[in-house]
mmCIF file of C-alpha atoms and ligand atoms in Angstrom:
data_model
loop_
_atom_site.group_PDB
_atom_site.id
_atom_site.type_symbol
_atom_site.label_atom_id
_atom_site.label_comp_id
_atom_site.label_asym_id
_atom_site.label_seq_id
_atom_site.Cartn_x
_atom_site.Cartn_y
_atom_site.Cartn_z
ATOM 1 C CA UNK A 1 108.195 119.960 93.446
ATOM 2 C CA UNK A 2 105.194 118.822 95.430
ATOM 3 C CA UNK A 3 105.780 119.421 99.093
ATOM 4 C CA UNK A 4 102.764 117.400 100.322
ATOM 5 C CA UNK A 5 103.403 115.556 103.628
ATOM 6 C CA UNK A 6 102.850 112.177 101.992
ATOM 7 C CA UNK A 7 105.597 112.789 99.432
ATOM 8 C CA UNK A 8 107.901 114.382 101.964
ATOM 9 C CA UNK A 9 107.826 111.253 104.133
ATOM 10 C CA UNK A 10 107.584 108.672 101.355
ATOM 11 C CA UNK A 11 109.963 105.700 101.360
ATOM 12 C CA UNK A 12 109.621 103.892 98.043
ATOM 13 C CA UNK A 13 111.781 100.918 97.075
ATOM 14 C CA UNK A 14 112.535 99.927 93.478
ATOM 15 C CA UNK A 15 113.261 96.215 93.054
ATOM 16 C CA UNK A 16 114.407 94.420 89.956
ATOM 17 C CA UNK A 17 117.250 92.543 88.322
ATOM 18 C CA UNK A 18 120.442 94.349 87.308
ATOM 19 C CA UNK A 19 119.650 96.090 84.051
ATOM 20 C CA UNK A 20 115.892 96.237 84.719
ATOM 21 C CA UNK A 21 116.145 100.026 84.545
ATOM 22 C CA UNK A 22 115.999 100.897 88.250
ATOM 23 C CA UNK A 23 118.530 103.740 87.974
ATOM 24 C CA UNK A 24 116.890 105.292 84.893
ATOM 25 C CA UNK A 25 113.422 105.046 86.283
ATOM 26 C CA UNK A 26 114.377 106.152 89.836
ATOM 27 C CA UNK A 27 115.867 109.302 88.320
ATOM 28 C CA UNK A 28 112.650 110.060 86.411
ATOM 29 C CA UNK A 29 110.404 109.320 89.370
ATOM 30 C CA UNK A 30 112.548 111.405 91.711
ATOM 31 C CA UNK A 31 112.182 114.335 89.376
ATOM 32 C CA UNK A 32 108.477 113.870 88.791
ATOM 33 C CA UNK A 33 107.477 113.350 92.400
ATOM 34 C CA UNK A 34 110.072 115.530 94.109
ATOM 35 C CA UNK A 35 111.765 112.599 95.833
ATOM 36 C CA UNK A 36 115.435 111.997 96.639
ATOM 37 C CA UNK A 37 116.894 109.089 94.710
ATOM 38 C CA UNK A 38 119.338 107.091 96.837
ATOM 39 C CA UNK A 39 121.250 104.512 94.811
ATOM 40 C CA UNK A 40 123.570 102.331 96.852
ATOM 41 C CA UNK A 41 125.477 101.420 93.634
ATOM 42 C CA UNK A 42 126.124 105.133 93.127
ATOM 43 C CA UNK A 43 127.113 105.672 96.752
ATOM 44 C CA UNK A 44 129.621 102.819 96.434
ATOM 45 C CA UNK A 45 131.018 104.079 93.128
ATOM 46 C CA UNK A 46 131.455 107.521 94.682
ATOM 47 C CA UNK A 47 133.250 105.987 97.664
ATOM 48 C CA UNK A 48 135.467 104.024 95.271
ATOM 49 C CA UNK A 49 136.271 107.169 93.331
ATOM 50 C CA UNK A 50 137.020 109.081 96.529
ATOM 51 C CA UNK A 51 139.473 106.344 97.410
ATOM 52 C CA UNK A 52 138.207 105.713 100.947
ATOM 53 C CA UNK A 53 139.159 102.399 102.542
ATOM 54 C CA UNK A 54 135.569 101.142 102.291
ATOM 55 C CA UNK A 55 135.417 102.428 98.718
ATOM 56 C CA UNK A 56 138.519 100.548 97.673
ATOM 57 C CA UNK A 57 137.212 97.328 99.217
ATOM 58 C CA UNK A 58 133.838 97.803 97.520
ATOM 59 C CA UNK A 59 135.349 98.546 94.072
ATOM 60 C CA UNK A 60 137.055 95.171 93.917
ATOM 61 C CA UNK A 61 133.891 93.323 94.906
ATOM 62 C CA UNK A 62 131.689 95.281 92.520
ATOM 63 C CA UNK A 63 133.994 94.516 89.632
ATOM 64 C CA UNK A 64 133.483 90.794 90.335
ATOM 65 C CA UNK A 65 129.716 91.255 90.433
ATOM 66 C CA UNK A 66 129.358 90.121 94.048
ATOM 67 C CA UNK A 67 127.484 91.909 96.836
ATOM 68 C CA UNK A 68 129.474 94.384 98.903
ATOM 69 C CA UNK A 69 129.369 93.452 102.643
ATOM 70 C CA UNK A 70 126.320 94.668 104.507
ATOM 71 C CA UNK A 71 128.271 96.741 107.022
ATOM 72 C CA UNK A 72 129.832 98.869 104.239
ATOM 73 C CA UNK A 73 126.581 99.369 102.239
ATOM 74 C CA UNK A 74 124.326 99.893 105.204
ATOM 75 C CA UNK A 75 126.704 102.469 106.691
ATOM 76 C CA UNK A 76 126.864 104.342 103.378
ATOM 77 C CA UNK A 77 123.054 104.349 103.266
ATOM 78 C CA UNK A 78 122.735 105.584 106.854
ATOM 79 C CA UNK A 79 125.229 108.396 106.157
ATOM 80 C CA UNK A 80 123.264 109.407 103.072
ATOM 81 C CA UNK A 81 119.953 109.389 104.929
ATOM 82 C CA UNK A 82 121.474 111.629 107.595
ATOM 83 C CA UNK A 83 123.064 114.071 105.162
ATOM 84 C CA UNK A 84 120.603 116.939 105.426
ATOM 85 C CA UNK A 85 116.870 116.812 104.909
ATOM 86 C CA UNK A 86 116.336 114.088 102.308
ATOM 87 C CA UNK A 87 112.525 114.411 102.268
ATOM 88 C CA UNK A 88 110.736 111.599 100.447
ATOM 89 C CA UNK A 89 113.119 108.897 99.249
ATOM 90 C CA UNK A 90 113.243 106.385 96.448
ATOM 91 C CA UNK A 91 115.683 103.583 97.170
ATOM 92 C CA UNK A 92 117.475 102.090 94.173
ATOM 93 C CA UNK A 93 119.660 99.052 94.735
ATOM 94 C CA UNK A 94 118.781 98.501 98.387
ATOM 95 C CA UNK A 95 117.728 96.173 99.895
ATOM 96 C CA UNK A 96 119.467 93.450 97.902
ATOM 97 C CA UNK A 97 118.914 90.623 100.411
ATOM 98 C CA UNK A 98 116.383 89.721 103.078
ATOM 99 C CA UNK A 99 119.002 90.668 105.720
ATOM 100 C CA UNK A 100 119.242 94.138 104.151
ATOM 101 C CA UNK A 101 115.430 94.390 104.120
ATOM 102 C CA UNK A 102 115.501 93.903 107.918
ATOM 103 C CA UNK A 103 118.336 96.423 108.197
ATOM 104 C CA UNK A 104 116.323 98.948 106.197
ATOM 105 C CA UNK A 105 113.373 98.511 108.535
ATOM 106 C CA UNK A 106 115.630 99.296 111.483
ATOM 107 C CA UNK A 107 117.305 102.249 109.713
ATOM 108 C CA UNK A 108 113.950 103.785 108.871
ATOM 109 C CA UNK A 109 112.364 103.075 112.241
ATOM 110 C CA UNK A 110 115.275 104.882 113.937
ATOM 111 C CA UNK A 111 114.417 107.905 111.796
ATOM 112 C CA UNK A 112 110.656 107.757 112.342
ATOM 113 C CA UNK A 113 110.005 106.505 108.814
ATOM 114 C CA UNK A 114 108.302 103.425 107.376
ATOM 115 C CA UNK A 115 108.183 101.831 103.946
ATOM 116 C CA UNK A 116 105.468 103.180 101.684
ATOM 117 C CA UNK A 117 105.722 100.551 98.945
ATOM 118 C CA UNK A 118 108.175 98.299 97.116
ATOM 119 C CA UNK A 119 107.769 98.348 93.342
ATOM 120 C CA UNK A 120 109.316 95.647 91.225
ATOM 121 C CA UNK A 121 110.422 96.225 87.668
ATOM 122 C CA UNK A 122 109.774 93.001 85.799
ATOM 123 C CA UNK A 123 111.823 92.232 82.645
ATOM 124 C CA UNK A 124 112.453 89.130 80.570
ATOM 125 C CA UNK A 125 115.708 87.528 81.777
ATOM 126 C CA UNK A 126 116.854 87.225 78.154
ATOM 127 C CA UNK A 127 116.801 90.997 77.702
ATOM 128 C CA UNK A 128 119.040 91.782 80.606
ATOM 129 C CA UNK A 129 122.549 91.206 79.240
ATOM 130 C CA UNK A 130 121.772 93.312 76.149
ATOM 131 C CA UNK A 131 120.365 96.121 78.309
ATOM 132 C CA UNK A 132 123.388 96.196 80.555
ATOM 133 C CA UNK A 133 126.171 95.718 78.063
ATOM 134 C CA UNK A 134 125.159 98.659 75.863
ATOM 135 C CA UNK A 135 124.667 101.306 78.501
ATOM 136 C CA UNK A 136 126.716 104.445 79.135
ATOM 137 C CA UNK A 137 126.326 107.592 81.143
ATOM 138 C CA UNK A 138 127.069 111.290 80.805
ATOM 139 C CA UNK A 139 130.025 111.924 83.145
ATOM 140 C CA UNK A 140 128.783 115.461 83.842
ATOM 141 C CA UNK A 141 125.112 115.096 84.725
ATOM 142 C CA UNK A 142 124.627 111.338 84.999
ATOM 143 C CA UNK A 143 122.012 111.002 82.246
ATOM 144 C CA UNK A 144 121.893 107.414 81.030
ATOM 145 C CA UNK A 145 122.139 106.289 77.380
ATOM 146 C CA UNK A 146 122.235 103.034 75.474
ATOM 147 C CA UNK A 147 123.936 101.937 72.259
ATOM 148 C CA UNK A 148 120.681 100.442 70.906
ATOM 149 C CA UNK A 149 117.844 101.946 72.878
ATOM 150 C CA UNK A 150 118.791 105.525 73.584
ATOM 151 C CA UNK A 151 121.582 107.272 71.753
ATOM 152 C CA UNK A 152 122.023 111.043 72.263
ATOM 153 C CA UNK A 153 120.145 112.912 69.553
ATOM 154 C CA UNK A 154 123.369 114.630 68.520
ATOM 155 C CA UNK A 155 126.190 112.073 68.506
ATOM 156 C CA UNK A 156 128.665 112.665 71.305
ATOM 157 C CA UNK A 157 126.601 115.355 73.022
ATOM 158 C CA UNK A 158 124.538 114.863 76.167
ATOM 159 C CA UNK A 159 120.902 115.855 75.543
ATOM 160 C CA UNK A 160 120.485 117.159 79.111
ATOM 161 C CA UNK A 161 123.636 119.163 79.830
ATOM 162 C CA UNK A 162 125.433 119.330 76.450
ATOM 163 C CA UNK A 163 128.480 117.611 77.902
ATOM 164 C CA UNK A 164 130.651 115.458 75.658
ATOM 165 C CA UNK A 165 132.238 113.095 78.137
ATOM 166 C CA UNK A 166 130.639 109.689 78.664
ATOM 167 C CA UNK A 167 131.591 106.681 80.752
ATOM 168 C CA UNK A 168 130.790 102.987 81.006
ATOM 169 C CA UNK A 169 130.739 101.041 84.252
ATOM 170 C CA UNK A 170 133.629 98.666 84.738
ATOM 171 C CA UNK A 171 131.200 95.972 85.931
ATOM 172 C CA UNK A 172 129.024 96.141 82.797
ATOM 173 C CA UNK A 173 130.842 93.296 81.086
ATOM 174 C CA UNK A 174 129.264 90.010 79.904
ATOM 175 C CA UNK A 175 131.306 88.024 82.442
ATOM 176 C CA UNK A 176 130.407 90.224 85.435
ATOM 177 C CA UNK A 177 126.777 90.395 84.359
ATOM 178 C CA UNK A 178 126.453 86.613 84.693
ATOM 179 C CA UNK A 179 127.679 86.758 88.297
ATOM 180 C CA UNK A 180 125.419 89.710 89.035
ATOM 181 C CA UNK A 181 122.429 87.830 87.672
ATOM 182 C CA UNK A 182 123.242 84.723 89.738
ATOM 183 C CA UNK A 183 123.671 86.879 92.843
ATOM 184 C CA UNK A 184 120.338 88.510 92.089
ATOM 185 C CA UNK A 185 118.503 85.201 91.716
ATOM 186 C CA UNK A 186 119.976 83.790 94.875
ATOM 187 C CA UNK A 187 119.944 86.782 97.246
ATOM 188 C CA UNK A 188 117.794 89.560 95.893
ATOM 189 C CA UNK A 189 114.771 87.802 94.300
ATOM 190 C CA UNK A 190 113.547 86.601 97.786
ATOM 191 C CA UNK A 191 113.193 90.274 98.832
ATOM 192 C CA UNK A 192 110.044 90.522 96.648
ATOM 193 C CA UNK A 193 108.364 87.861 98.723
ATOM 194 C CA UNK A 194 109.411 89.642 101.912
ATOM 195 C CA UNK A 195 107.476 92.717 100.840
ATOM 196 C CA UNK A 196 104.613 90.717 99.253
ATOM 197 C CA UNK A 197 104.053 89.055 102.632
ATOM 198 C CA UNK A 198 103.587 92.544 104.104
ATOM 199 C CA UNK A 199 101.252 93.640 101.296
ATOM 200 C CA UNK A 200 103.779 96.317 100.237
ATOM 201 C CA UNK A 201 104.719 94.866 96.871
ATOM 202 C CA UNK A 202 103.525 96.319 93.561
ATOM 203 C CA UNK A 203 104.676 94.701 90.317
ATOM 204 C CA UNK A 204 105.266 96.649 87.097
ATOM 205 C CA UNK A 205 105.972 95.452 83.565
ATOM 206 C CA UNK A 206 109.323 97.082 82.809
ATOM 207 C CA UNK A 207 109.665 95.883 79.184
ATOM 208 C CA UNK A 208 109.245 98.450 76.438
ATOM 209 C CA UNK A 209 110.356 102.027 75.866
ATOM 210 C CA UNK A 210 111.697 104.069 78.785
ATOM 211 C CA UNK A 211 108.780 106.523 78.540
ATOM 212 C CA UNK A 212 106.132 103.802 78.504
ATOM 213 C CA UNK A 213 107.684 102.141 81.568
ATOM 214 C CA UNK A 214 107.938 105.533 83.282
ATOM 215 C CA UNK A 215 104.189 106.116 82.773
ATOM 216 C CA UNK A 216 103.296 102.701 84.224
ATOM 217 C CA UNK A 217 105.549 103.282 87.182
ATOM 218 C CA UNK A 218 104.236 106.774 87.806
ATOM 219 C CA UNK A 219 100.716 105.404 87.965
ATOM 220 C CA UNK A 220 101.981 102.873 90.520
ATOM 221 C CA UNK A 221 103.663 105.586 92.587
ATOM 222 C CA UNK A 222 100.550 107.808 92.443
ATOM 223 C CA UNK A 223 98.588 104.923 93.844
ATOM 224 C CA UNK A 224 101.173 104.244 96.553
ATOM 225 C CA UNK A 225 101.205 107.902 97.620
ATOM 226 C CA UNK A 226 97.443 108.366 97.517
HETATM 227 P P1 LIG B 301 122.885 97.025 89.020
HETATM 228 O O1 LIG B 301 121.559 96.987 89.731
HETATM 229 O O2 LIG B 301 122.692 97.331 87.539
HETATM 230 O O3 LIG B 301 123.699 95.828 89.252
HETATM 231 P P2 LIG B 301 123.939 98.981 90.926
HETATM 232 O O4 LIG B 301 124.568 100.266 90.624
HETATM 233 O O5 LIG B 301 122.679 98.976 91.721
HETATM 234 O O6 LIG B 301 123.712 98.267 89.517
HETATM 235 O O7 LIG B 301 124.970 98.033 91.734
HETATM 236 C C1 LIG B 301 126.262 97.807 91.221
HETATM 237 C C2 LIG B 301 127.051 96.944 92.236
HETATM 238 O O8 LIG B 301 127.154 97.630 93.496
HETATM 239 C C3 LIG B 301 126.429 95.603 92.602
HETATM 240 O O9 LIG B 301 126.710 94.575 91.679
HETATM 241 C C4 LIG B 301 127.062 95.328 93.968
HETATM 242 O O10 LIG B 301 128.346 94.842 93.848
HETATM 243 C C5 LIG B 301 127.119 96.751 94.591
HETATM 244 N N1 LIG B 301 125.902 97.050 95.402
HETATM 245 C C6 LIG B 301 124.989 98.003 95.113
HETATM 246 N N2 LIG B 301 123.999 97.994 96.050
HETATM 247 C C7 LIG B 301 124.341 97.022 96.910
HETATM 248 C C8 LIG B 301 123.737 96.503 98.109
HETATM 249 N N3 LIG B 301 122.567 96.971 98.540
HETATM 250 N N4 LIG B 301 124.353 95.509 98.739
HETATM 251 C C9 LIG B 301 125.533 95.010 98.313
HETATM 252 N N5 LIG B 301 126.145 95.454 97.244
HETATM 253 C C10 LIG B 301 125.565 96.419 96.521
#
């Protein structure tokens, strides 16, 4: 892990449609650059699993493909930022609206941090449903797989931890994906312009193999951290 001050205080945002590969790529970048990946989707799924009141409310909304109310998500994010020394952070799934982009500014300012860069993962809209509907995850270590693009080398066995238990997200259905995409177009797409106006936006071609996208993104992050 690189402990340089720039990386330790980095605040990188990954933007992109559902299924663009934010989770997969954030995981790789976090490992490569020694950053903490904070995924609001994951935080909400954990809250739902833990059965907290906010978690139960969020679960129902997520299953529909709608956005969880700002007060729930922003609180979950604040709690995560304050849970120990997070170091440099890569945000995955937040902000998802211009209001959340403002909330993130305030959250970071209160902690003496500022945004380093927002990197968008650009994919063809036609590819999204296929990407989402085939994906599954190792229940033990969280490694992501895909029915068409990335099956475990040994069927039924996670390549990273050797686990044999996999899960699929309840919101990864064709019906929910359509709502998620509409929500993205309406509420999240304008966030790109918000960061472009502040000269913080970097765009990356996120089509192609996971490794190829990871290389392009890494170059982008190197540049942002330089
Ligand atoms: P994806 O980007 O593939 O849709 P995520 O795990 O990021 O997957 O999000 C899953 C769901 O969690 C979203 O559809 C939404 O309901 C909820 N969610 C995640 N992040 C946010 C957020 N910042 N604001 C509101 N809802 C969120």
